[in-house]
Amino acid sequence: MNGERALDLVAGARPNFMKVAPILRVLGAGPLSPRLVHTGQHYDEGMSGVFFRDLGIAEPDVYLGVGSGSHGQQTARILAAYEEHLVRTRPAAAVVVGDVNSTMACTLAAVKLGIPVAHVEAGLRSFDRTMPEEINRLVTDTLADLLLVSEPAGEENLRREGIADGRIRYVGNVMIDTLVRELPGARALGVTERLGLPAGGFAYVTLHRPSNVDDPARLARLANLLGALGARLPVVFPVHPRTRERLRGTGLEGQLASAPGVLLLEPLGYRESLGLMAGARLVLTDSGGVQEETSYLGVPCLTLRPNTERPVTVSLGTNVVVGEEIERAWPLIEEVLAGRHKAGRPIPGWDGHAAERVAAALAERYGGQNRPAGPRDPG
Ligand code: UD1
């Protein structure tokens, strides 16, 4: 235990790791001493281990090892295990990122013990409570003490929900810090060439949301879309474990694997994935992070969901939300292939320095001497 200025930084699932990496790096050089807590919500080499190596994150200080389960089981296991750790160590605050079950469960555990929580990526709302992440965001933001916001809509949503201005801070996007740092290395890997793909001439696909992959009829329509797209240009699809399980269960895995032009892969590491995204003509996704990354990269992105909690990727970035009807993707795909997709514009605070603003806000609120966070303009 590092005394009362020790700060927990919580990560649990794949999209958390690229968010904690830059915060850890900056905090490590400042007055607060960070302690990395990995809940073990994701535990596979491909979903966790490779990210630690790709992003240069040291072994977690604490590993809770909760594993998979239903939402109730998983949340309960994280809550109990993290509470036990908090009682023993009592950090000055817990910093949580994103919107996964670990984010919400650790928030609950901490606030019940009177330990303040800072939420990185606060205020995002899809206004769709059928999404597990929306429930996690609502609970986390209601209970958090310091709300660190990544895009303009975050501030508006929190104010509308009655959160006091003094607790909200626009810091920008820490995931873009990681992207900026890793992009040269990702390009140098040459994954596109290794897979024999034409530079700028393939589609990159990620799909894992329960709303897309858990319904066999919808999954079949998505598989048809990808099969037909493969006839137009190569389609690269690293398959999330949840999606792999569902494709197998519905017999669609074979159909998709044998579709001409479609390349199914195991989940990729951060750098390989970024290298492919940066070299793609088009990205099809239901991930939140990928909408942001493609916006920064200027790569056309079609989001296969009815909504997005990241509207700045649509207003300033390269993202278009396809909507409920999967087939509506076709005219949008044609636009991209004809070179008519909108170009993105810079987004405030998506500049590679968000973690510095996070660290300054944390030091100001929980101790230490970092200067207050800077202006919200891009650097
Ligand atoms: C979780 C997050 C989601 C995030 C996604 C990124 C919640 C509610 N959802 O969804 O917001 O976008 O991570 O991946 O927190 N599995 C493995 N190995 C692992 C982890 C999971 O094989 O290391 C398999 C298990 O069969 C598990 C399934 O994947 O049941 C789903 O994992 P889970 O953590 O429940 O949710 P995700 O769909 O990954």
Coordinates of C-alpha atoms and ligand atoms in Angstrom, one line a residue:
M1 CA 0.0 0.0 0.0
N2 CA 1.4 3.4 -1.0
G3 CA -0.2 5.6 1.5
E4 CA -3.3 7.8 1.0
R5 CA -2.3 9.0 -2.4
A6 CA -2.4 5.5 -4.0
L7 CA -4.9 5.4 -6.7
D8 CA -6.6 2.3 -8.3
L9 CA -6.9 2.2 -12.0
V10 CA -9.4 -0.5 -13.1
A11 CA -9.4 -2.5 -16.3
G12 CA -11.4 -5.6 -17.1
A13 CA -12.2 -6.1 -20.7
R14 CA -10.4 -5.6 -24.1
P15 CA -11.6 -2.1 -24.8
N16 CA -10.3 -0.9 -21.4
F17 CA -6.7 -1.7 -21.9
M18 CA -6.0 1.0 -24.6
K19 CA -7.6 3.5 -22.2
V20 CA -5.6 2.7 -19.1
A21 CA -2.2 2.4 -20.9
P22 CA -1.7 6.2 -21.4
I23 CA -3.1 7.1 -18.0
L24 CA -0.8 4.7 -16.3
R25 CA 2.2 6.1 -18.1
V26 CA 1.4 9.7 -17.2
L27 CA 0.4 9.0 -13.6
G28 CA 3.5 7.0 -13.1
A29 CA 5.5 10.1 -13.6
G30 CA 3.4 12.3 -11.2
P31 CA 2.7 12.6 -7.5
L32 CA -0.1 10.0 -7.4
S33 CA 0.9 6.4 -7.4
P34 CA -1.3 4.3 -9.6
R35 CA -2.1 0.6 -8.9
L36 CA -3.4 -1.3 -11.9
V37 CA -6.4 -3.6 -11.0
H38 CA -7.3 -6.2 -13.7
T39 CA -10.7 -7.8 -12.9
G40 CA -10.1 -10.7 -15.3
Q41 CA -13.5 -10.1 -17.1
H42 CA -11.4 -10.9 -20.2
Y43 CA -8.7 -13.4 -19.6
D44 CA -7.7 -15.0 -22.9
E45 CA -4.3 -14.3 -24.4
G46 CA -6.1 -12.9 -27.5
M47 CA -8.5 -10.7 -25.5
S48 CA -6.1 -9.6 -22.8
G49 CA -2.5 -10.8 -22.8
V50 CA -1.6 -9.5 -26.2
F51 CA -2.8 -6.0 -25.3
F52 CA -0.6 -5.8 -22.3
R53 CA 2.4 -6.6 -24.5
D54 CA 1.4 -4.5 -27.5
L55 CA 0.7 -1.5 -25.3
G56 CA 3.7 -1.9 -22.9
I57 CA 1.5 -2.3 -19.8
A58 CA 3.2 -3.8 -16.9
E59 CA 1.7 -6.8 -15.1
P60 CA -1.3 -5.8 -13.1
D61 CA -0.7 -5.1 -9.4
V62 CA -3.9 -6.9 -8.6
Y63 CA -5.7 -9.6 -10.6
L64 CA -9.2 -10.5 -9.5
G65 CA -9.6 -13.4 -11.9
V66 CA -13.4 -13.2 -12.2
G67 CA -13.8 -14.7 -15.7
S68 CA -17.0 -15.0 -17.8
G69 CA -20.6 -15.6 -16.6
S70 CA -24.1 -14.1 -16.8
H71 CA -24.3 -10.4 -16.2
G72 CA -25.5 -10.9 -12.7
Q73 CA -22.8 -13.5 -11.8
Q74 CA -20.0 -11.6 -13.4
T75 CA -21.0 -8.3 -11.8
A76 CA -21.4 -9.9 -8.4
R77 CA -18.1 -11.6 -8.6
I78 CA -16.3 -8.4 -9.5
L79 CA -18.1 -6.5 -6.8
A80 CA -17.2 -9.0 -4.1
A81 CA -13.6 -9.4 -5.1
Y82 CA -12.9 -5.7 -5.6
E83 CA -14.6 -4.8 -2.3
E84 CA -12.3 -7.2 -0.5
H85 CA -9.3 -5.5 -2.1
L86 CA -10.6 -2.0 -1.3
V87 CA -11.1 -2.9 2.4
R88 CA -7.5 -4.0 2.6
T89 CA -5.9 -1.2 0.7
R90 CA -8.2 1.9 0.8
P91 CA -6.9 3.9 -2.1
A92 CA -7.5 7.7 -2.3
A93 CA -9.8 7.1 -5.3
A94 CA -10.7 4.5 -7.9
V95 CA -10.4 5.4 -11.6
V96 CA -12.6 3.4 -13.9
V97 CA -12.8 3.6 -17.7
G98 CA -15.4 2.9 -20.4
D99 CA -18.7 1.1 -19.9
V100 CA -18.1 -2.6 -19.3
N101 CA -19.4 -4.7 -16.4
S102 CA -16.1 -4.1 -14.6
T103 CA -16.5 -0.4 -14.8
M104 CA -19.9 -0.5 -13.1
A105 CA -19.2 -3.2 -10.5
C106 CA -16.0 -1.5 -9.3
T107 CA -17.8 1.8 -9.0
L108 CA -20.4 0.3 -6.8
A109 CA -17.9 -1.4 -4.6
A110 CA -15.9 1.8 -4.1
V111 CA -18.7 4.3 -3.4
K112 CA -20.3 1.9 -0.9
L113 CA -17.0 2.1 1.1
G114 CA -16.9 5.9 0.7
I115 CA -14.0 5.8 -1.8
P116 CA -14.5 8.4 -4.6
V117 CA -14.7 7.2 -8.2
A118 CA -13.4 9.1 -11.2
H119 CA -14.9 7.9 -14.5
V120 CA -12.9 8.3 -17.7
E121 CA -15.2 8.5 -20.8
A122 CA -18.2 9.7 -18.8
G123 CA -21.5 11.0 -20.1
L124 CA -21.8 8.9 -23.3
R125 CA -25.5 7.9 -23.9
S126 CA -27.1 5.7 -26.6
F127 CA -30.5 6.3 -25.0
D128 CA -31.0 2.6 -25.5
R129 CA -31.4 0.7 -22.3
T130 CA -31.4 -2.7 -24.0
M131 CA -27.6 -2.3 -24.3
P132 CA -25.8 -3.6 -21.2
E133 CA -23.3 -0.8 -21.6
E134 CA -25.9 1.9 -21.3
I135 CA -27.0 0.5 -17.9
N136 CA -23.3 0.5 -16.9
R137 CA -22.8 4.1 -18.0
L138 CA -25.9 5.3 -16.2
V139 CA -25.0 3.6 -12.9
T140 CA -21.4 4.6 -13.1
D141 CA -22.0 8.3 -13.9
T142 CA -24.7 8.6 -11.2
L143 CA -22.3 7.4 -8.5
A144 CA -19.0 8.9 -9.8
D145 CA -17.4 11.9 -8.1
L146 CA -15.3 13.1 -11.0
L147 CA -16.6 12.8 -14.6
L148 CA -14.0 13.0 -17.3
V149 CA -15.5 13.5 -20.6
S150 CA -14.3 12.5 -24.1
E151 CA -16.6 14.3 -26.5
P152 CA -19.1 17.3 -26.4
A153 CA -22.2 15.2 -26.0
G154 CA -20.9 13.8 -22.8
E155 CA -20.9 17.2 -21.1
E156 CA -24.4 18.0 -22.4
N157 CA -25.8 14.6 -21.2
L158 CA -24.3 15.0 -17.7
R159 CA -25.6 18.5 -17.3
R160 CA -29.1 17.5 -18.4
E161 CA -29.0 14.7 -15.8
G162 CA -28.2 17.3 -13.1
I163 CA -24.6 16.7 -12.4
A164 CA -22.9 19.8 -11.0
D165 CA -20.5 21.6 -13.4
G166 CA -17.6 21.4 -10.9
R167 CA -17.5 17.6 -11.2
I168 CA -17.4 17.5 -15.0
R169 CA -14.1 18.0 -16.9
Y170 CA -13.7 17.8 -20.7
V171 CA -10.4 15.9 -21.1
G172 CA -10.7 14.4 -24.6
N173 CA -10.1 10.9 -25.7
V174 CA -7.4 8.7 -24.0
M175 CA -7.9 5.9 -26.6
I176 CA -6.7 8.3 -29.2
D177 CA -3.5 8.9 -27.1
T178 CA -2.8 5.2 -27.6
L179 CA -3.6 5.3 -31.3
V180 CA -1.3 8.2 -31.9
R181 CA 1.5 6.5 -30.1
E182 CA 1.1 3.1 -31.7
L183 CA 0.2 4.0 -35.3
P184 CA 3.8 4.1 -36.7
G185 CA 4.5 0.7 -35.1
A186 CA 1.2 -0.7 -36.3
R187 CA 1.9 0.4 -39.9
A188 CA 5.4 -1.0 -39.8
L189 CA 4.1 -4.5 -38.9
G190 CA 2.9 -4.9 -42.5
V191 CA -0.1 -7.0 -41.7
T192 CA -1.9 -5.8 -44.8
E193 CA 0.9 -7.1 -47.0
R194 CA 1.3 -10.3 -45.0
L195 CA -2.4 -11.1 -45.6
G196 CA -2.0 -10.3 -49.3
L197 CA -4.5 -7.5 -49.2
P198 CA -4.6 -4.6 -51.6
A199 CA -3.6 -1.4 -49.7
G200 CA -6.7 0.7 -49.3
G201 CA -8.7 -1.9 -51.1
F202 CA -10.4 -4.1 -48.5
A203 CA -13.1 -3.9 -45.9
Y204 CA -12.3 -4.5 -42.2
V205 CA -15.2 -5.9 -40.0
T206 CA -15.7 -6.2 -36.3
L207 CA -19.0 -7.5 -34.8
H208 CA -19.7 -8.7 -31.3
R209 CA -22.7 -6.8 -29.7
P210 CA -25.4 -9.2 -28.3
S211 CA -28.0 -7.2 -30.3
N212 CA -26.3 -8.3 -33.6
V213 CA -24.9 -11.7 -32.8
D214 CA -27.2 -13.3 -30.3
D215 CA -30.3 -13.3 -32.6
P216 CA -29.7 -16.1 -35.2
A217 CA -31.9 -14.4 -37.8
R218 CA -30.0 -11.1 -37.6
L219 CA -26.7 -12.9 -37.6
A220 CA -27.7 -14.7 -40.8
R221 CA -28.5 -11.4 -42.5
L222 CA -25.2 -10.0 -41.4
A223 CA -23.4 -13.1 -42.7
N224 CA -25.2 -12.6 -46.0
L225 CA -24.1 -9.0 -46.2
L226 CA -20.5 -9.9 -45.6
G227 CA -20.7 -12.8 -48.1
A228 CA -22.0 -10.4 -50.8
L229 CA -19.5 -7.7 -49.9
G230 CA -16.7 -10.3 -50.3
A231 CA -17.7 -10.6 -53.9
R232 CA -16.9 -6.8 -54.3
L233 CA -13.7 -6.5 -52.3
P234 CA -11.7 -8.6 -49.8
V235 CA -13.4 -8.6 -46.3
V236 CA -11.2 -9.2 -43.2
F237 CA -13.1 -10.2 -40.1
P238 CA -11.3 -11.0 -36.9
V239 CA -14.0 -12.9 -34.9
H240 CA -14.7 -12.1 -31.2
P241 CA -15.2 -15.2 -29.0
R242 CA -18.9 -14.4 -28.5
T243 CA -19.4 -14.1 -32.2
R244 CA -17.4 -17.3 -33.0
E245 CA -19.6 -19.2 -30.5
R246 CA -22.8 -17.9 -32.1
L247 CA -21.6 -18.5 -35.7
R248 CA -20.8 -22.0 -34.7
G249 CA -24.1 -22.6 -33.0
T250 CA -26.1 -21.4 -36.0
G251 CA -24.0 -23.3 -38.6
L252 CA -23.1 -20.0 -40.2
E253 CA -19.4 -20.3 -39.5
G254 CA -18.8 -22.7 -42.5
Q255 CA -20.9 -20.6 -44.9
L256 CA -18.9 -17.4 -44.0
A257 CA -15.5 -19.2 -43.9
S258 CA -16.1 -20.5 -47.4
A259 CA -17.5 -17.3 -48.9
P260 CA -15.1 -16.1 -51.7
G261 CA -13.3 -12.9 -50.6
V262 CA -14.1 -13.3 -46.9
L263 CA -11.2 -13.9 -44.5
L264 CA -12.2 -15.0 -40.9
L265 CA -9.4 -14.5 -38.4
E266 CA -9.0 -15.1 -34.6
P267 CA -9.1 -11.9 -32.5
L268 CA -6.2 -9.7 -33.3
G269 CA -3.8 -7.8 -31.1
Y270 CA -4.0 -4.0 -30.8
R271 CA -1.3 -3.2 -33.4
E272 CA -2.4 -5.7 -36.0
S273 CA -5.9 -4.5 -35.7
L274 CA -4.9 -0.8 -35.9
G275 CA -2.7 -1.6 -38.9
L276 CA -5.6 -3.2 -40.8
M277 CA -8.0 -0.4 -39.8
A278 CA -5.6 2.3 -41.0
G279 CA -5.2 0.5 -44.4
A280 CA -8.8 -0.3 -45.0
R281 CA -11.1 1.3 -47.7
L282 CA -14.1 0.7 -45.4
V283 CA -14.8 -0.4 -41.9
L284 CA -18.1 -2.1 -40.8
T285 CA -18.5 -2.4 -37.0
D286 CA -20.7 -2.4 -34.0
S287 CA -17.8 -1.4 -31.6
G288 CA -17.7 2.0 -29.9
G289 CA -14.0 2.3 -30.0
V290 CA -13.7 1.5 -33.6
Q291 CA -16.1 4.3 -34.5
E292 CA -13.7 6.6 -32.7
E293 CA -10.5 5.2 -34.2
T294 CA -11.7 5.3 -37.8
S295 CA -12.9 8.9 -37.2
Y296 CA -9.4 9.9 -36.1
L297 CA -7.8 7.9 -39.0
G298 CA -10.2 9.4 -41.6
V299 CA -11.3 5.9 -42.7
P300 CA -15.0 5.5 -43.7
C301 CA -17.0 3.7 -41.0
L302 CA -20.5 2.2 -41.2
T303 CA -21.9 1.3 -37.8
L304 CA -24.2 -1.6 -37.8
R305 CA -26.4 -0.5 -35.0
P306 CA -29.6 1.6 -34.6
N307 CA -27.7 4.3 -32.6
T308 CA -24.4 5.5 -31.3
E309 CA -23.4 6.9 -27.9
R310 CA -20.6 8.7 -29.7
P311 CA -22.4 11.2 -31.9
V312 CA -19.3 13.3 -32.5
T313 CA -18.0 10.5 -34.7
V314 CA -21.0 11.2 -36.9
S315 CA -21.0 15.1 -36.7
L316 CA -17.3 15.6 -37.1
G317 CA -15.9 12.1 -37.9
T318 CA -16.3 9.6 -40.7
N319 CA -19.0 7.5 -39.1
V320 CA -22.5 6.8 -40.4
V321 CA -25.0 4.9 -38.3
V322 CA -26.7 2.4 -40.6
G323 CA -29.8 1.8 -38.4
E324 CA -31.8 -1.2 -37.6
E325 CA -32.1 -2.5 -41.2
I326 CA -28.9 -4.2 -42.2
E327 CA -29.6 -3.9 -45.9
R328 CA -29.5 -0.1 -45.6
A329 CA -25.7 -0.5 -45.6
W330 CA -25.7 -1.2 -49.3
P331 CA -26.2 2.3 -50.7
L332 CA -23.7 3.6 -48.1
I333 CA -21.2 1.0 -49.2
E334 CA -21.7 2.1 -52.8
E335 CA -21.0 5.7 -51.8
V336 CA -17.7 4.7 -50.1
L337 CA -16.6 2.6 -53.1
A338 CA -17.4 5.5 -55.4
G339 CA -15.2 7.7 -53.2
R340 CA -18.0 9.9 -52.0
H341 CA -17.9 9.2 -48.2
K342 CA -17.6 12.3 -46.1
A343 CA -14.1 13.3 -44.8
G344 CA -13.7 13.7 -41.1
R345 CA -12.6 16.9 -39.2
P346 CA -10.5 17.2 -36.1
I347 CA -12.4 16.5 -32.8
P348 CA -11.5 18.7 -29.7
G349 CA -9.2 16.9 -27.3
W350 CA -8.5 13.9 -29.6
D351 CA -4.9 15.0 -29.8
G352 CA -2.7 12.4 -28.1
H353 CA -2.6 14.4 -24.8
A354 CA -5.8 13.4 -23.1
A355 CA -4.1 11.3 -20.4
E356 CA -2.1 14.4 -19.3
R357 CA -5.4 16.2 -18.7
V358 CA -6.8 13.2 -16.9
A359 CA -3.8 13.1 -14.6
A360 CA -4.0 16.8 -13.9
A361 CA -7.7 16.5 -13.0
L362 CA -7.0 13.5 -10.7
A363 CA -4.1 15.3 -9.0
E364 CA -6.1 18.4 -8.4
R365 CA -9.0 16.5 -6.9
Y366 CA -7.2 13.7 -5.0
G367 CA -3.9 15.2 -4.1
G368 CA -0.5 15.9 -5.6
Q369 CA 0.9 18.9 -7.5
N370 CA 0.0 18.5 -11.2
R371 CA -1.3 21.7 -12.7
P372 CA -5.0 21.9 -13.6
A373 CA -6.1 20.4 -16.9
G374 CA -5.6 22.6 -20.0
P375 CA -8.1 24.0 -22.5
R376 CA -10.3 21.7 -24.4
D377 CA -9.0 22.8 -27.8
P378 CA -7.1 20.3 -29.9
G379 CA -3.3 20.5 -29.5
Ligands
UD1_1 C1 -17.6 -7.1 -23.2 C2 -18.3 -5.7 -22.8 C3 -18.5 -4.9 -24.1 C4 -17.2 -4.8 -24.9 C5 -16.7 -6.1 -25.2 C6 -15.4 -6.1 -25.9 C7 -19.9 -5.8 -20.9 C8 -21.3 -5.8 -20.6 N1 -19.6 -6.0 -22.3 O1 -18.5 -7.8 -24.0 O2 -19.0 -3.7 -23.7 O3 -17.5 -4.1 -26.1 O4 -16.4 -6.8 -23.9 O5 -14.9 -7.4 -26.2 O6 -19.0 -5.6 -20.1 N2 -14.8 -14.9 -23.7 C9 -13.6 -15.6 -24.0 N3 -12.4 -15.1 -23.6 C10 -12.3 -14.0 -22.9 C11 -13.5 -13.3 -22.6 C12 -14.7 -13.7 -23.0 O7 -13.7 -16.6 -24.7 O8 -11.2 -13.6 -22.5 C13 -16.1 -15.4 -24.2 C14 -16.9 -16.1 -23.2 O9 -17.5 -17.2 -23.8 C15 -17.9 -15.1 -22.8 C16 -18.1 -14.3 -24.0 O10 -16.8 -14.3 -24.7 O11 -19.0 -15.7 -22.3 C17 -18.5 -12.9 -23.8 O12 -17.6 -12.2 -22.9 P1 -18.2 -11.1 -21.9 O13 -17.1 -10.5 -21.1 O14 -19.4 -11.6 -21.2 O15 -18.8 -10.0 -22.9 P2 -18.3 -9.4 -24.3 O16 -19.2 -9.8 -25.3 O17 -16.8 -9.6 -24.6

